[in-house]
Amino acid sequence: MSQRSLVVRALWFVVVGWWATPLVVNVAWLLNATIIGLPLGIKLINLVPTVLSLKEPRSLTDPESAPGQRSLLVRAVYFVFVGWWFSWLWANVAAFFAVTIVGLPIAFWMFNRLPVVTSLYRFDG
């Protein structure tokens, strides 16, 4: 599947992405606070670029096998020691930038990198 057009992605952001992204991030954080909800919370964090602007991952068939992905063990250890707290900080700073016109490009850049900051998951392969 190819990327959607810039116009469609911009319209999505204006109508849905700007309010749905913080909602998805906060639901993911609530799920991440529980052992049972953790897998779904991580999946939601990995979907933030798509929720924000309909950005598609490069590898839709099996994103885990995309070139450049770290092993699940390395990503899990990183998440436990760094990702869970640093990605919360990262997402809130991005949300702050998103409410300013000048900071909007920085917010997009930060939200698109949230999967990497959370669990070293490379959304773009």
CSV table of C-alpha atoms in Angstrom, one decimal:
chain,number,residue,atom,x,y,z
A,1,MET,CA,0.0,0.0,0.0
A,2,SER,CA,1.4,3.4,-0.9
A,3,GLN,CA,1.4,6.5,1.2
A,4,ARG,CA,-1.8,8.6,1.0
A,5,SER,CA,-1.5,12.0,-0.6
A,6,LEU,CA,-0.3,15.0,1.3
A,7,VAL,CA,-3.7,16.7,0.9
A,8,VAL,CA,-5.5,13.7,2.4
A,9,ARG,CA,-3.0,13.5,5.3
A,10,ALA,CA,-3.3,17.2,6.0
A,11,LEU,CA,-7.1,17.0,6.0
A,12,TRP,CA,-6.9,14.0,8.4
A,13,PHE,CA,-4.7,15.9,10.7
A,14,VAL,CA,-7.0,19.0,10.8
A,15,VAL,CA,-10.2,17.0,11.3
A,16,VAL,CA,-9.0,14.0,13.4
A,17,GLY,CA,-5.2,13.8,14.0
A,18,TRP,CA,-4.7,16.8,16.2
A,19,TRP,CA,-7.2,15.6,18.9
A,20,ALA,CA,-7.0,11.8,18.4
A,21,THR,CA,-3.2,11.6,18.9
A,22,PRO,CA,-3.1,12.9,22.5
A,23,LEU,CA,-6.1,10.6,23.2
A,24,VAL,CA,-4.3,7.5,21.8
A,25,VAL,CA,-1.0,8.4,23.7
A,26,ASN,CA,-2.9,8.8,27.0
A,27,VAL,CA,-4.8,5.5,26.5
A,28,ALA,CA,-1.6,3.8,25.6
A,29,TRP,CA,0.0,5.1,28.8
A,30,LEU,CA,-2.9,3.8,30.9
A,31,LEU,CA,-2.5,0.4,29.3
A,32,ASN,CA,1.3,0.5,29.7
A,33,ALA,CA,0.8,0.9,33.5
A,34,THR,CA,-0.6,-2.6,33.6
A,35,ILE,CA,1.1,-5.8,32.7
A,36,ILE,CA,-2.0,-7.1,30.9
A,37,GLY,CA,-2.4,-3.9,28.9
A,38,LEU,CA,1.2,-3.4,28.1
A,39,PRO,CA,1.3,-5.2,24.7
A,40,LEU,CA,-1.7,-3.2,23.5
A,41,GLY,CA,-0.3,0.0,24.9
A,42,ILE,CA,3.0,-0.5,22.9
A,43,LYS,CA,1.0,-1.3,19.7
A,44,LEU,CA,-0.9,2.0,20.2
A,45,ILE,CA,2.3,3.9,20.7
A,46,ASN,CA,3.6,2.4,17.5
A,47,LEU,CA,0.4,3.6,15.7
A,48,VAL,CA,0.9,7.3,16.7
A,49,PRO,CA,2.3,8.4,13.3
A,50,THR,CA,-0.7,6.8,11.6
A,51,VAL,CA,-3.2,8.4,14.0
A,52,LEU,CA,-1.5,11.7,13.7
A,53,SER,CA,-1.3,12.0,9.9
A,54,LEU,CA,-2.2,8.6,8.3
A,55,LYS,CA,1.5,7.8,7.8
A,56,GLU,CA,2.0,4.2,6.9
A,57,PRO,CA,4.9,2.0,8.1
A,58,ARG,CA,7.2,1.0,5.3
A,59,SER,CA,6.8,-2.7,6.0
A,60,LEU,CA,3.1,-3.5,6.3
A,61,THR,CA,3.4,-7.3,5.9
A,62,ASP,CA,5.7,-8.0,8.9
A,63,PRO,CA,7.0,-4.8,10.5
A,64,GLU,CA,9.1,-6.8,13.0
A,65,SER,CA,11.2,-8.2,10.2
A,66,ALA,CA,11.9,-4.9,8.5
A,67,PRO,CA,15.6,-4.1,8.0
A,68,GLY,CA,17.1,-2.2,10.9
A,69,GLN,CA,14.8,-3.4,13.6
A,70,ARG,CA,16.4,-4.3,16.9
A,71,SER,CA,15.6,-7.6,18.5
A,72,LEU,CA,12.5,-7.8,20.7
A,73,LEU,CA,14.8,-8.6,23.7
A,74,VAL,CA,16.9,-5.4,23.2
A,75,ARG,CA,13.7,-3.3,22.7
A,76,ALA,CA,12.1,-4.8,25.9
A,77,VAL,CA,15.1,-4.0,28.0
A,78,TYR,CA,15.3,-0.5,26.6
A,79,PHE,CA,11.6,0.0,27.3
A,80,VAL,CA,11.9,-1.1,31.0
A,81,PHE,CA,14.8,1.1,31.8
A,82,VAL,CA,14.4,4.1,29.5
A,83,GLY,CA,11.5,4.0,27.1
A,84,TRP,CA,8.5,4.1,29.5
A,85,TRP,CA,9.5,7.3,31.2
A,86,PHE,CA,11.4,9.1,28.4
A,87,SER,CA,8.6,8.5,25.8
A,88,TRP,CA,6.0,10.0,28.2
A,89,LEU,CA,8.2,13.2,28.5
A,90,TRP,CA,8.8,13.2,24.7
A,91,ALA,CA,5.1,12.9,23.9
A,92,ASN,CA,4.2,15.7,26.3
A,93,VAL,CA,6.8,18.0,24.9
A,94,ALA,CA,5.6,17.2,21.4
A,95,ALA,CA,2.0,17.9,22.5
A,96,PHE,CA,3.2,21.3,23.8
A,97,PHE,CA,4.8,22.1,20.4
A,98,ALA,CA,1.7,21.0,18.6
A,99,VAL,CA,-0.4,23.8,20.1
A,100,THR,CA,1.8,26.4,18.6
A,101,ILE,CA,2.0,27.2,14.9
A,102,VAL,CA,5.8,27.7,15.0
A,103,GLY,CA,6.3,24.4,16.9
A,104,LEU,CA,4.0,22.3,14.7
A,105,PRO,CA,6.8,20.9,12.4
A,106,ILE,CA,8.8,19.9,15.5
A,107,ALA,CA,5.7,18.3,17.0
A,108,PHE,CA,5.2,16.2,13.8
A,109,TRP,CA,8.8,15.2,13.8
A,110,MET,CA,8.6,14.2,17.5
A,111,PHE,CA,5.3,12.3,17.3
A,112,ASN,CA,6.6,10.4,14.2
A,113,ARG,CA,9.6,9.2,16.3
A,114,LEU,CA,7.6,8.3,19.4
A,115,PRO,CA,7.8,4.5,18.5
A,116,VAL,CA,11.6,4.7,18.5
A,117,VAL,CA,11.8,6.7,21.7
A,118,THR,CA,9.4,4.3,23.4
A,119,SER,CA,10.7,0.9,22.4
A,120,LEU,CA,13.3,1.4,19.6
A,121,TYR,CA,10.7,0.3,17.1
A,122,ARG,CA,11.6,1.8,13.7
A,123,PHE,CA,8.2,2.7,12.2
A,124,ASP,CA,9.9,3.5,8.8
A,125,GLY,CA,11.7,0.2,8.7
